[in-house]
PDB file of N, CA and C in Angstrom:
ATOM      1  N   MET Z1136       6.683  11.590  -3.112  1.00  0.00           N
ATOM      2  CA  MET Z1136       5.639  12.415  -2.550  1.00  0.00           C
ATOM      3  C   MET Z1136       5.325  11.891  -1.148  1.00  0.00           C
ATOM      4  N   ASN Z1137       5.302  12.785  -0.193  1.00  0.00           N
ATOM      5  CA  ASN Z1137       4.937  12.394   1.172  1.00  0.00           C
ATOM      6  C   ASN Z1137       3.467  12.753   1.431  1.00  0.00           C
ATOM      7  N   LYS Z1138       3.012  12.485   2.631  1.00  0.00           N
ATOM      8  CA  LYS Z1138       1.593  12.675   2.948  1.00  0.00           C
ATOM      9  C   LYS Z1138       1.156  14.132   2.799  1.00  0.00           C
ATOM     10  N   SER Z1139       1.959  15.062   3.262  1.00  0.00           N
ATOM     11  CA  SER Z1139       1.542  16.474   3.164  1.00  0.00           C
ATOM     12  C   SER Z1139       1.506  16.930   1.708  1.00  0.00           C
ATOM     13  N   GLU Z1140       2.412  16.445   0.876  1.00  0.00           N
ATOM     14  CA  GLU Z1140       2.377  16.777  -0.545  1.00  0.00           C
ATOM     15  C   GLU Z1140       1.142  16.158  -1.214  1.00  0.00           C
ATOM     16  N   LEU Z1141       0.778  14.953  -0.787  1.00  0.00           N
ATOM     17  CA  LEU Z1141      -0.420  14.307  -1.306  1.00  0.00           C
ATOM     18  C   LEU Z1141      -1.666  15.102  -0.909  1.00  0.00           C
ATOM     19  N   ILE Z1142      -1.711  15.568   0.316  1.00  0.00           N
ATOM     20  CA  ILE Z1142      -2.845  16.387   0.774  1.00  0.00           C
ATOM     21  C   ILE Z1142      -2.926  17.668  -0.042  1.00  0.00           C
ATOM     22  N   ASP Z1143      -1.789  18.303  -0.310  1.00  0.00           N
ATOM     23  CA  ASP Z1143      -1.777  19.517  -1.135  1.00  0.00           C
ATOM     24  C   ASP Z1143      -2.325  19.233  -2.530  1.00  0.00           C
ATOM     25  N   ALA Z1144      -1.920  18.098  -3.128  1.00  0.00           N
ATOM     26  CA  ALA Z1144      -2.388  17.737  -4.465  1.00  0.00           C
ATOM     27  C   ALA Z1144      -3.890  17.453  -4.467  1.00  0.00           C
ATOM     28  N   ILE Z1145      -4.368  16.773  -3.436  1.00  0.00           N
ATOM     29  CA  ILE Z1145      -5.805  16.493  -3.332  1.00  0.00           C
ATOM     30  C   ILE Z1145      -6.580  17.800  -3.197  1.00  0.00           C
ATOM     31  N   ALA Z1146      -6.080  18.708  -2.366  1.00  0.00           N
ATOM     32  CA  ALA Z1146      -6.752  19.995  -2.169  1.00  0.00           C
ATOM     33  C   ALA Z1146      -6.819  20.777  -3.478  1.00  0.00           C
ATOM     34  N   ALA Z1147      -5.740  20.761  -4.250  1.00  0.00           N
ATOM     35  CA  ALA Z1147      -5.713  21.498  -5.512  1.00  0.00           C
ATOM     36  C   ALA Z1147      -6.678  20.908  -6.543  1.00  0.00           C
ATOM     37  N   LYS Z1148      -6.759  19.585  -6.599  1.00  0.00           N
ATOM     38  CA  LYS Z1148      -7.617  18.949  -7.605  1.00  0.00           C
ATOM     39  C   LYS Z1148      -9.084  18.901  -7.210  1.00  0.00           C
ATOM     40  N   SER Z1149      -9.371  18.904  -5.920  1.00  0.00           N
ATOM     41  CA  SER Z1149     -10.756  18.763  -5.479  1.00  0.00           C
ATOM     42  C   SER Z1149     -11.385  20.070  -5.032  1.00  0.00           C
ATOM     43  N   GLU Z1150     -10.608  21.127  -4.951  1.00  0.00           N
ATOM     44  CA  GLU Z1150     -11.068  22.427  -4.472  1.00  0.00           C
ATOM     45  C   GLU Z1150     -11.568  22.362  -3.034  1.00  0.00           C
ATOM     46  N   LEU Z1151     -11.045  21.409  -2.256  1.00  0.00           N
ATOM     47  CA  LEU Z1151     -11.307  21.338  -0.818  1.00  0.00           C
ATOM     48  C   LEU Z1151     -10.175  22.046  -0.102  1.00  0.00           C
ATOM     49  N   SER Z1152     -10.405  22.399   1.141  1.00  0.00           N
ATOM     50  CA  SER Z1152      -9.325  22.985   1.929  1.00  0.00           C
ATOM     51  C   SER Z1152      -8.299  21.891   2.240  1.00  0.00           C
ATOM     52  N   LYS Z1153      -7.113  22.315   2.640  1.00  0.00           N
ATOM     53  CA  LYS Z1153      -6.092  21.335   3.009  1.00  0.00           C
ATOM     54  C   LYS Z1153      -6.539  20.525   4.221  1.00  0.00           C
ATOM     55  N   ALA Z1154      -7.218  21.162   5.162  1.00  0.00           N
ATOM     56  CA  ALA Z1154      -7.700  20.458   6.352  1.00  0.00           C
ATOM     57  C   ALA Z1154      -8.730  19.394   5.965  1.00  0.00           C
ATOM     58  N   ALA Z1155      -9.668  19.754   5.100  1.00  0.00           N
ATOM     59  CA  ALA Z1155     -10.695  18.802   4.664  1.00  0.00           C
ATOM     60  C   ALA Z1155     -10.063  17.674   3.848  1.00  0.00           C
ATOM     61  N   SER Z1156      -9.092  18.001   3.020  1.00  0.00           N
ATOM     62  CA  SER Z1156      -8.400  16.986   2.226  1.00  0.00           C
ATOM     63  C   SER Z1156      -7.638  16.022   3.128  1.00  0.00           C
ATOM     64  N   GLY Z1157      -7.003  16.557   4.161  1.00  0.00           N
ATOM     65  CA  GLY Z1157      -6.280  15.712   5.112  1.00  0.00           C
ATOM     66  C   GLY Z1157      -7.214  14.782   5.861  1.00  0.00           C
ATOM     67  N   GLN Z1158      -8.369  15.302   6.271  1.00  0.00           N
ATOM     68  CA  GLN Z1158      -9.354  14.476   6.972  1.00  0.00           C
ATOM     69  C   GLN Z1158      -9.899  13.388   6.047  1.00  0.00           C
ATOM     70  N   ALA Z1159     -10.133  13.728   4.791  1.00  0.00           N
ATOM     71  CA  ALA Z1159     -10.646  12.752   3.832  1.00  0.00           C
ATOM     72  C   ALA Z1159      -9.611  11.659   3.576  1.00  0.00           C
ATOM     73  N   LEU Z1160      -8.361  12.044   3.412  1.00  0.00           N
ATOM     74  CA  LEU Z1160      -7.297  11.062   3.192  1.00  0.00           C
ATOM     75  C   LEU Z1160      -7.156  10.146   4.401  1.00  0.00           C
ATOM     76  N   ASP Z1161      -7.163  10.720   5.596  1.00  0.00           N
ATOM     77  CA  ASP Z1161      -7.064   9.908   6.814  1.00  0.00           C
ATOM     78  C   ASP Z1161      -8.234   8.936   6.925  1.00  0.00           C
ATOM     79  N   ALA Z1162      -9.435   9.390   6.562  1.00  0.00           N
ATOM     80  CA  ALA Z1162     -10.620   8.533   6.627  1.00  0.00           C
ATOM     81  C   ALA Z1162     -10.514   7.375   5.633  1.00  0.00           C
ATOM     82  N   VAL Z1163     -10.025   7.655   4.432  1.00  0.00           N
ATOM     83  CA  VAL Z1163      -9.858   6.605   3.424  1.00  0.00           C
ATOM     84  C   VAL Z1163      -8.838   5.572   3.898  1.00  0.00           C
ATOM     85  N   ILE Z1164      -7.700   6.033   4.376  1.00  0.00           N
ATOM     86  CA  ILE Z1164      -6.654   5.118   4.842  1.00  0.00           C
ATOM     87  C   ILE Z1164      -7.162   4.281   6.010  1.00  0.00           C
ATOM     88  N   GLN Z1165      -7.806   4.913   6.973  1.00  0.00           N
ATOM     89  CA  GLN Z1165      -8.325   4.205   8.144  1.00  0.00           C
ATOM     90  C   GLN Z1165      -9.363   3.162   7.744  1.00  0.00           C
ATOM     91  N   THR Z1166     -10.233   3.496   6.804  1.00  0.00           N
ATOM     92  CA  THR Z1166     -11.260   2.570   6.345  1.00  0.00           C
ATOM     93  C   THR Z1166     -10.641   1.371   5.639  1.00  0.00           C
ATOM     94  N   ILE Z1167      -9.646   1.610   4.802  1.00  0.00           N
ATOM     95  CA  ILE Z1167      -8.962   0.510   4.108  1.00  0.00           C
ATOM     96  C   ILE Z1167      -8.262  -0.392   5.111  1.00  0.00           C
ATOM     97  N   VAL Z1168      -7.549   0.183   6.070  1.00  0.00           N
ATOM     98  CA  VAL Z1168      -6.832  -0.606   7.073  1.00  0.00           C
ATOM     99  C   VAL Z1168      -7.800  -1.458   7.889  1.00  0.00           C
ATOM    100  N   GLN Z1169      -8.910  -0.877   8.330  1.00  0.00           N
ATOM    101  CA  GLN Z1169      -9.888  -1.625   9.121  1.00  0.00           C
ATOM    102  C   GLN Z1169     -10.511  -2.762   8.315  1.00  0.00           C
ATOM    103  N   ALA Z1170     -10.827  -2.517   7.056  1.00  0.00           N
ATOM    104  CA  ALA Z1170     -11.439  -3.556   6.222  1.00  0.00           C
ATOM    105  C   ALA Z1170     -10.464  -4.710   5.983  1.00  0.00           C
ATOM    106  N   VAL Z1171      -9.218  -4.393   5.671  1.00  0.00           N
ATOM    107  CA  VAL Z1171      -8.222  -5.440   5.425  1.00  0.00           C
ATOM    108  C   VAL Z1171      -7.919  -6.201   6.711  1.00  0.00           C
ATOM    109  N   ALA Z1172      -7.905  -5.516   7.845  1.00  0.00           N
ATOM    110  CA  ALA Z1172      -7.654  -6.172   9.131  1.00  0.00           C
ATOM    111  C   ALA Z1172      -8.768  -7.168   9.459  1.00  0.00           C
ATOM    112  N   LYS Z1173      -9.993  -6.885   9.017  1.00  0.00           N
ATOM    113  CA  LYS Z1173     -11.113  -7.806   9.241  1.00  0.00           C
ATOM    114  C   LYS Z1173     -11.085  -8.982   8.277  1.00  0.00           C
ATOM    115  N   GLY Z1174     -10.233  -8.915   7.257  1.00  0.00           N
ATOM    116  CA  GLY Z1174     -10.158  -9.989   6.273  1.00  0.00           C
ATOM    117  C   GLY Z1174     -10.868  -9.677   4.975  1.00  0.00           C
ATOM    118  N   ASP Z1175     -11.460  -8.497   4.872  1.00  0.00           N
ATOM    119  CA  ASP Z1175     -12.122  -8.089   3.630  1.00  0.00           C
ATOM    120  C   ASP Z1175     -11.077  -7.582   2.643  1.00  0.00           C
ATOM    121  N   SER Z1176     -11.449  -7.529   1.374  1.00  0.00           N
ATOM    122  CA  SER Z1176     -10.578  -6.891   0.397  1.00  0.00           C
ATOM    123  C   SER Z1176     -11.241  -5.590  -0.040  1.00  0.00           C
ATOM    124  N   VAL Z1177     -10.432  -4.632  -0.420  1.00  0.00           N
ATOM    125  CA  VAL Z1177     -10.921  -3.334  -0.887  1.00  0.00           C
ATOM    126  C   VAL Z1177     -10.437  -3.170  -2.320  1.00  0.00           C
ATOM    127  N   SER Z1178     -11.374  -3.137  -3.266  1.00  0.00           N
ATOM    128  CA  SER Z1178     -11.033  -3.015  -4.684  1.00  0.00           C
ATOM    129  C   SER Z1178     -11.413  -1.633  -5.184  1.00  0.00           C
ATOM    130  N   LEU Z1179     -10.439  -0.945  -5.749  1.00  0.00           N
ATOM    131  CA  LEU Z1179     -10.668   0.347  -6.376  1.00  0.00           C
ATOM    132  C   LEU Z1179     -10.380   0.142  -7.861  1.00  0.00           C
ATOM    133  N   VAL Z1180     -11.431   0.041  -8.669  1.00  0.00           N
ATOM    134  CA  VAL Z1180     -11.306  -0.301 -10.078  1.00  0.00           C
ATOM    135  C   VAL Z1180     -10.329   0.642 -10.772  1.00  0.00           C
ATOM    136  N   GLY Z1181      -9.368   0.074 -11.457  1.00  0.00           N
ATOM    137  CA  GLY Z1181      -8.353   0.843 -12.164  1.00  0.00           C
ATOM    138  C   GLY Z1181      -7.148   1.168 -11.310  1.00  0.00           C
ATOM    139  N   PHE Z1182      -7.328   1.237 -10.006  1.00  0.00           N
ATOM    140  CA  PHE Z1182      -6.217   1.549  -9.103  1.00  0.00           C
ATOM    141  C   PHE Z1182      -5.591   0.282  -8.555  1.00  0.00           C
ATOM    142  N   GLY Z1183      -6.388  -0.566  -7.895  1.00  0.00           N
ATOM    143  CA  GLY Z1183      -5.854  -1.802  -7.352  1.00  0.00           C
ATOM    144  C   GLY Z1183      -6.700  -2.364  -6.238  1.00  0.00           C
ATOM    145  N   THR Z1184      -6.175  -3.441  -5.634  1.00  0.00           N
ATOM    146  CA  THR Z1184      -6.890  -4.150  -4.581  1.00  0.00           C
ATOM    147  C   THR Z1184      -6.003  -4.305  -3.358  1.00  0.00           C
ATOM    148  N   PHE Z1185      -6.565  -3.987  -2.200  1.00  0.00           N
ATOM    149  CA  PHE Z1185      -5.907  -4.198  -0.919  1.00  0.00           C
ATOM    150  C   PHE Z1185      -6.536  -5.424  -0.292  1.00  0.00           C
ATOM    151  N   LYS Z1186      -5.730  -6.369   0.198  1.00  0.00           N
ATOM    152  CA  LYS Z1186      -6.270  -7.554   0.856  1.00  0.00           C
ATOM    153  C   LYS Z1186      -5.249  -8.102   1.841  1.00  0.00           C
ATOM    154  N   SER Z1187      -5.701  -9.032   2.690  1.00  0.00           N
ATOM    155  CA  SER Z1187      -4.777  -9.675   3.612  1.00  0.00           C
ATOM    156  C   SER Z1187      -4.436 -11.054   3.056  1.00  0.00           C
ATOM    157  N   THR Z1188      -3.210 -11.479   3.299  1.00  0.00           N
ATOM    158  CA  THR Z1188      -2.717 -12.750   2.799  1.00  0.00           C
ATOM    159  C   THR Z1188      -2.007 -13.481   3.923  1.00  0.00           C
ATOM    160  N   ALA Z1189      -2.211 -14.786   3.992  1.00  0.00           N
ATOM    161  CA  ALA Z1189      -1.525 -15.599   5.003  1.00  0.00           C
ATOM    162  C   ALA Z1189      -0.128 -15.943   4.500  1.00  0.00           C
ATOM    163  N   ARG Z1190       0.837 -15.806   5.364  1.00  0.00           N
ATOM    164  CA  ARG Z1190       2.214 -16.192   5.046  1.00  0.00           C
ATOM    165  C   ARG Z1190       2.542 -17.395   5.920  1.00  0.00           C
ATOM    166  N   ALA Z1191       2.975 -18.478   5.308  1.00  0.00           N
ATOM    167  CA  ALA Z1191       3.259 -19.713   6.023  1.00  0.00           C
ATOM    168  C   ALA Z1191       4.510 -19.578   6.887  1.00  0.00           C
ATOM    169  N   ALA Z1192       4.592 -20.429   7.905  1.00  0.00           N
ATOM    170  CA  ALA Z1192       5.803 -20.479   8.734  1.00  0.00           C
ATOM    171  C   ALA Z1192       6.947 -20.989   7.863  1.00  0.00           C
ATOM    172  N   ARG Z1193       8.145 -20.529   8.155  1.00  0.00           N
ATOM    173  CA  ARG Z1193       9.287 -20.947   7.349  1.00  0.00           C
ATOM    174  C   ARG Z1193      10.557 -20.879   8.176  1.00  0.00           C
ATOM    175  N   ASP Z1194      11.605 -21.482   7.660  1.00  0.00           N
ATOM    176  CA  ASP Z1194      12.908 -21.423   8.311  1.00  0.00           C
ATOM    177  C   ASP Z1194      13.668 -20.222   7.785  1.00  0.00           C
ATOM    178  N   GLY Z1195      14.378 -19.560   8.669  1.00  0.00           N
ATOM    179  CA  GLY Z1195      15.181 -18.415   8.289  1.00  0.00           C
ATOM    180  C   GLY Z1195      16.582 -18.553   8.833  1.00  0.00           C
ATOM    181  N   LYS Z1196      17.401 -17.536   8.595  1.00  0.00           N
ATOM    182  CA  LYS Z1196      18.777 -17.560   9.054  1.00  0.00           C
ATOM    183  C   LYS Z1196      19.163 -16.164   9.494  1.00  0.00           C
ATOM    184  N   ASN Z1197      19.771 -16.066  10.665  1.00  0.00           N
ATOM    185  CA  ASN Z1197      20.283 -14.792  11.153  1.00  0.00           C
ATOM    186  C   ASN Z1197      21.484 -14.442  10.286  1.00  0.00           C
ATOM    187  N   PRO Z1198      21.451 -13.333   9.556  1.00  0.00           N
ATOM    188  CA  PRO Z1198      22.561 -13.013   8.653  1.00  0.00           C
ATOM    189  C   PRO Z1198      23.874 -12.707   9.380  1.00  0.00           C
ATOM    190  N   ARG Z1199      23.787 -12.280  10.608  1.00  0.00           N
ATOM    191  CA  ARG Z1199      24.995 -11.937  11.350  1.00  0.00           C
ATOM    192  C   ARG Z1199      25.702 -13.186  11.879  1.00  0.00           C
ATOM    193  N   THR Z1200      24.925 -14.109  12.449  1.00  0.00           N
ATOM    194  CA  THR Z1200      25.540 -15.281  13.083  1.00  0.00           C
ATOM    195  C   THR Z1200      25.398 -16.555  12.266  1.00  0.00           C
ATOM    196  N   GLY Z1201      24.495 -16.582  11.303  1.00  0.00           N
ATOM    197  CA  GLY Z1201      24.256 -17.782  10.527  1.00  0.00           C
ATOM    198  C   GLY Z1201      23.360 -18.780  11.241  1.00  0.00           C
ATOM    199  N   GLU Z1202      22.908 -18.438  12.443  1.00  0.00           N
ATOM    200  CA  GLU Z1202      22.056 -19.322  13.234  1.00  0.00           C
ATOM    201  C   GLU Z1202      20.692 -19.486  12.567  1.00  0.00           C
ATOM    202  N   LYS Z1203      20.215 -20.739  12.485  1.00  0.00           N
ATOM    203  CA  LYS Z1203      18.904 -21.004  11.916  1.00  0.00           C
ATOM    204  C   LYS Z1203      17.834 -20.652  12.943  1.00  0.00           C
ATOM    205  N   LEU Z1204      16.689 -20.138  12.432  1.00  0.00           N
ATOM    206  CA  LEU Z1204      15.587 -19.804  13.316  1.00  0.00           C
ATOM    207  C   LEU Z1204      14.272 -20.043  12.603  1.00  0.00           C
ATOM    208  N   LYS Z1205      13.233 -20.209  13.377  1.00  0.00           N
ATOM    209  CA  LYS Z1205      11.892 -20.425  12.836  1.00  0.00           C
ATOM    210  C   LYS Z1205      11.183 -19.079  12.732  1.00  0.00           C
ATOM    211  N   ILE Z1206      10.616 -18.810  11.580  1.00  0.00           N
ATOM    212  CA  ILE Z1206       9.826 -17.605  11.384  1.00  0.00           C
ATOM    213  C   ILE Z1206       8.369 -18.048  11.426  1.00  0.00           C
ATOM    214  N   PRO Z1207       7.574 -17.533  12.360  1.00  0.00           N
ATOM    215  CA  PRO Z1207       6.193 -18.015  12.521  1.00  0.00           C
ATOM    216  C   PRO Z1207       5.274 -17.566  11.371  1.00  0.00           C
ATOM    217  N   ALA Z1208       4.186 -18.276  11.213  1.00  0.00           N
ATOM    218  CA  ALA Z1208       3.165 -17.892  10.236  1.00  0.00           C
ATOM    219  C   ALA Z1208       2.548 -16.570  10.662  1.00  0.00           C
ATOM    220  N   THR Z1209       2.123 -15.797   9.686  1.00  0.00           N
ATOM    221  CA  THR Z1209       1.526 -14.498   9.986  1.00  0.00           C
ATOM    222  C   THR Z1209       0.579 -14.103   8.863  1.00  0.00           C
ATOM    223  N   VAL Z1210      -0.172 -13.057   9.097  1.00  0.00           N
ATOM    224  CA  VAL Z1210      -1.055 -12.495   8.075  1.00  0.00           C
ATOM    225  C   VAL Z1210      -0.514 -11.116   7.743  1.00  0.00           C
ATOM    226  N   ILE Z1211      -0.344 -10.845   6.436  1.00  0.00           N
ATOM    227  CA  ILE Z1211       0.223  -9.570   6.002  1.00  0.00           C
ATOM    228  C   ILE Z1211      -0.726  -8.867   5.034  1.00  0.00           C
ATOM    229  N   PRO Z1212      -0.660  -7.540   4.954  1.00  0.00           N
ATOM    230  CA  PRO Z1212      -1.442  -6.826   3.948  1.00  0.00           C
ATOM    231  C   PRO Z1212      -0.745  -6.933   2.587  1.00  0.00           C
ATOM    232  N   LYS Z1213      -1.542  -6.927   1.533  1.00  0.00           N
ATOM    233  CA  LYS Z1213      -0.989  -7.019   0.187  1.00  0.00           C
ATOM    234  C   LYS Z1213      -1.752  -6.063  -0.724  1.00  0.00           C
ATOM    235  N   PHE Z1214      -1.025  -5.404  -1.614  1.00  0.00           N
ATOM    236  CA  PHE Z1214      -1.633  -4.521  -2.608  1.00  0.00           C
ATOM    237  C   PHE Z1214      -1.307  -5.056  -3.986  1.00  0.00           C
ATOM    238  N   THR Z1215      -2.339  -5.204  -4.816  1.00  0.00           N
ATOM    239  CA  THR Z1215      -2.148  -5.622  -6.194  1.00  0.00           C
ATOM    240  C   THR Z1215      -2.624  -4.478  -7.087  1.00  0.00           C
ATOM    241  N   PRO Z1216      -1.726  -3.888  -7.873  1.00  0.00           N
ATOM    242  CA  PRO Z1216      -2.133  -2.761  -8.706  1.00  0.00           C
ATOM    243  C   PRO Z1216      -3.088  -3.196  -9.814  1.00  0.00           C
ATOM    244  N   GLY Z1217      -3.987  -2.288 -10.185  1.00  0.00           N
ATOM    245  CA  GLY Z1217      -4.943  -2.538 -11.254  1.00  0.00           C
ATOM    246  C   GLY Z1217      -4.329  -2.304 -12.621  1.00  0.00           C
ATOM    247  N   ALA Z1218      -5.029  -2.709 -13.654  1.00  0.00           N
ATOM    248  CA  ALA Z1218      -4.522  -2.624 -15.021  1.00  0.00           C
ATOM    249  C   ALA Z1218      -4.232  -1.181 -15.446  1.00  0.00           C
ATOM    250  N   THR Z1219      -5.128  -0.268 -15.118  1.00  0.00           N
ATOM    251  CA  THR Z1219      -4.928   1.134 -15.498  1.00  0.00           C
ATOM    252  C   THR Z1219      -3.700   1.714 -14.811  1.00  0.00           C
ATOM    253  N   PHE Z1220      -3.538   1.411 -13.525  1.00  0.00           N
ATOM    254  CA  PHE Z1220      -2.385   1.881 -12.755  1.00  0.00           C
ATOM    255  C   PHE Z1220      -1.093   1.337 -13.368  1.00  0.00           C
ATOM    256  N   LYS Z1221      -1.050   0.034 -13.652  1.00  0.00           N
ATOM    257  CA  LYS Z1221       0.149  -0.581 -14.227  1.00  0.00           C
ATOM    258  C   LYS Z1221       0.463   0.001 -15.600  1.00  0.00           C
ATOM    259  N   ALA Z1222      -0.559   0.190 -16.420  1.00  0.00           N
ATOM    260  CA  ALA Z1222      -0.340   0.726 -17.766  1.00  0.00           C
ATOM    261  C   ALA Z1222       0.189   2.158 -17.713  1.00  0.00           C
ATOM    262  N   THR Z1223      -0.329   2.959 -16.798  1.00  0.00           N
ATOM    263  CA  THR Z1223       0.121   4.350 -16.667  1.00  0.00           C
ATOM    264  C   THR Z1223       1.575   4.406 -16.224  1.00  0.00           C
ATOM    265  N   VAL Z1224       1.940   3.583 -15.252  1.00  0.00           N
ATOM    266  CA  VAL Z1224       3.324   3.561 -14.768  1.00  0.00           C
ATOM    267  C   VAL Z1224       4.259   3.051 -15.857  1.00  0.00           C
ATOM    268  N   ALA Z1225       3.845   2.026 -16.589  1.00  0.00           N
ATOM    269  CA  ALA Z1225       4.678   1.468 -17.653  1.00  0.00           C
ATOM    270  C   ALA Z1225       4.886   2.503 -18.769  1.00  0.00           C
ATOM    271  N   ALA Z1226       3.846   3.264 -19.105  1.00  0.00           N
ATOM    272  CA  ALA Z1226       3.951   4.289 -20.146  1.00  0.00           C
ATOM    273  C   ALA Z1226       4.904   5.402 -19.717  1.00  0.00           C
ATOM    274  N   LYS Z1227       4.836   5.800 -18.448  1.00  0.00           N
ATOM    275  CA  LYS Z1227       5.735   6.848 -17.952  1.00  0.00           C
ATOM    276  C   LYS Z1227       7.180   6.340 -17.928  1.00  0.00           C
ATOM    277  N   GLY Z1228       7.374   5.067 -17.626  1.00  0.00           N
ATOM    278  CA  GLY Z1228       8.713   4.480 -17.589  1.00  0.00           C
ATOM    279  C   GLY Z1228       9.355   4.460 -18.962  1.00  0.00           C
ATOM    280  N   LYS Z1229       8.579   4.237 -20.016  1.00  0.00           N
ATOM    281  CA  LYS Z1229       9.115   4.197 -21.377  1.00  0.00           C
ATOM    282  C   LYS Z1229       9.553   5.576 -21.835  1.00  0.00           C
ATOM    283  N   LYS Z1230       8.850   6.623 -21.396  1.00  0.00           N
ATOM    284  CA  LYS Z1230       9.181   7.996 -21.814  1.00  0.00           C
ATOM    285  C   LYS Z1230      10.467   8.496 -21.179  1.00  0.00           C
ATOM    286  N   LYS Z1231      10.843   7.971 -20.008  1.00  0.00           N
ATOM    287  CA  LYS Z1231      12.023   8.456 -19.311  1.00  0.00           C
ATOM    288  C   LYS Z1231      13.317   8.000 -19.968  1.00  0.00           C
ATOM    289  N   LYS Z1232      13.276   6.943 -20.757  1.00  0.00           N
ATOM    290  CA  LYS Z1232      14.488   6.413 -21.374  1.00  0.00           C
ATOM    291  C   LYS Z1232      14.980   7.249 -22.453  1.00  0.00           C
TER     292      LYS Z1232
END
């Protein structure tokens, strides 16, 4: 599902227009990104948690040349799915077999 399909699904379930659904989705995404960028975590019970995590500096290797290189420390976004989300996905996975 891409963004426009997600907007269509939101519009159908919420009885909002596609334009209003798109604006709401953009606002939610922007709010989550800004909060995580500030170092806050965003928890949506049953869905999951968005947070920032520090990644330590490490040694790497250029796969083409084999040359060793230093990969600097950085901060990355991380999503941890909630119990309800994981259970729903696991249940759907069992039915497909």
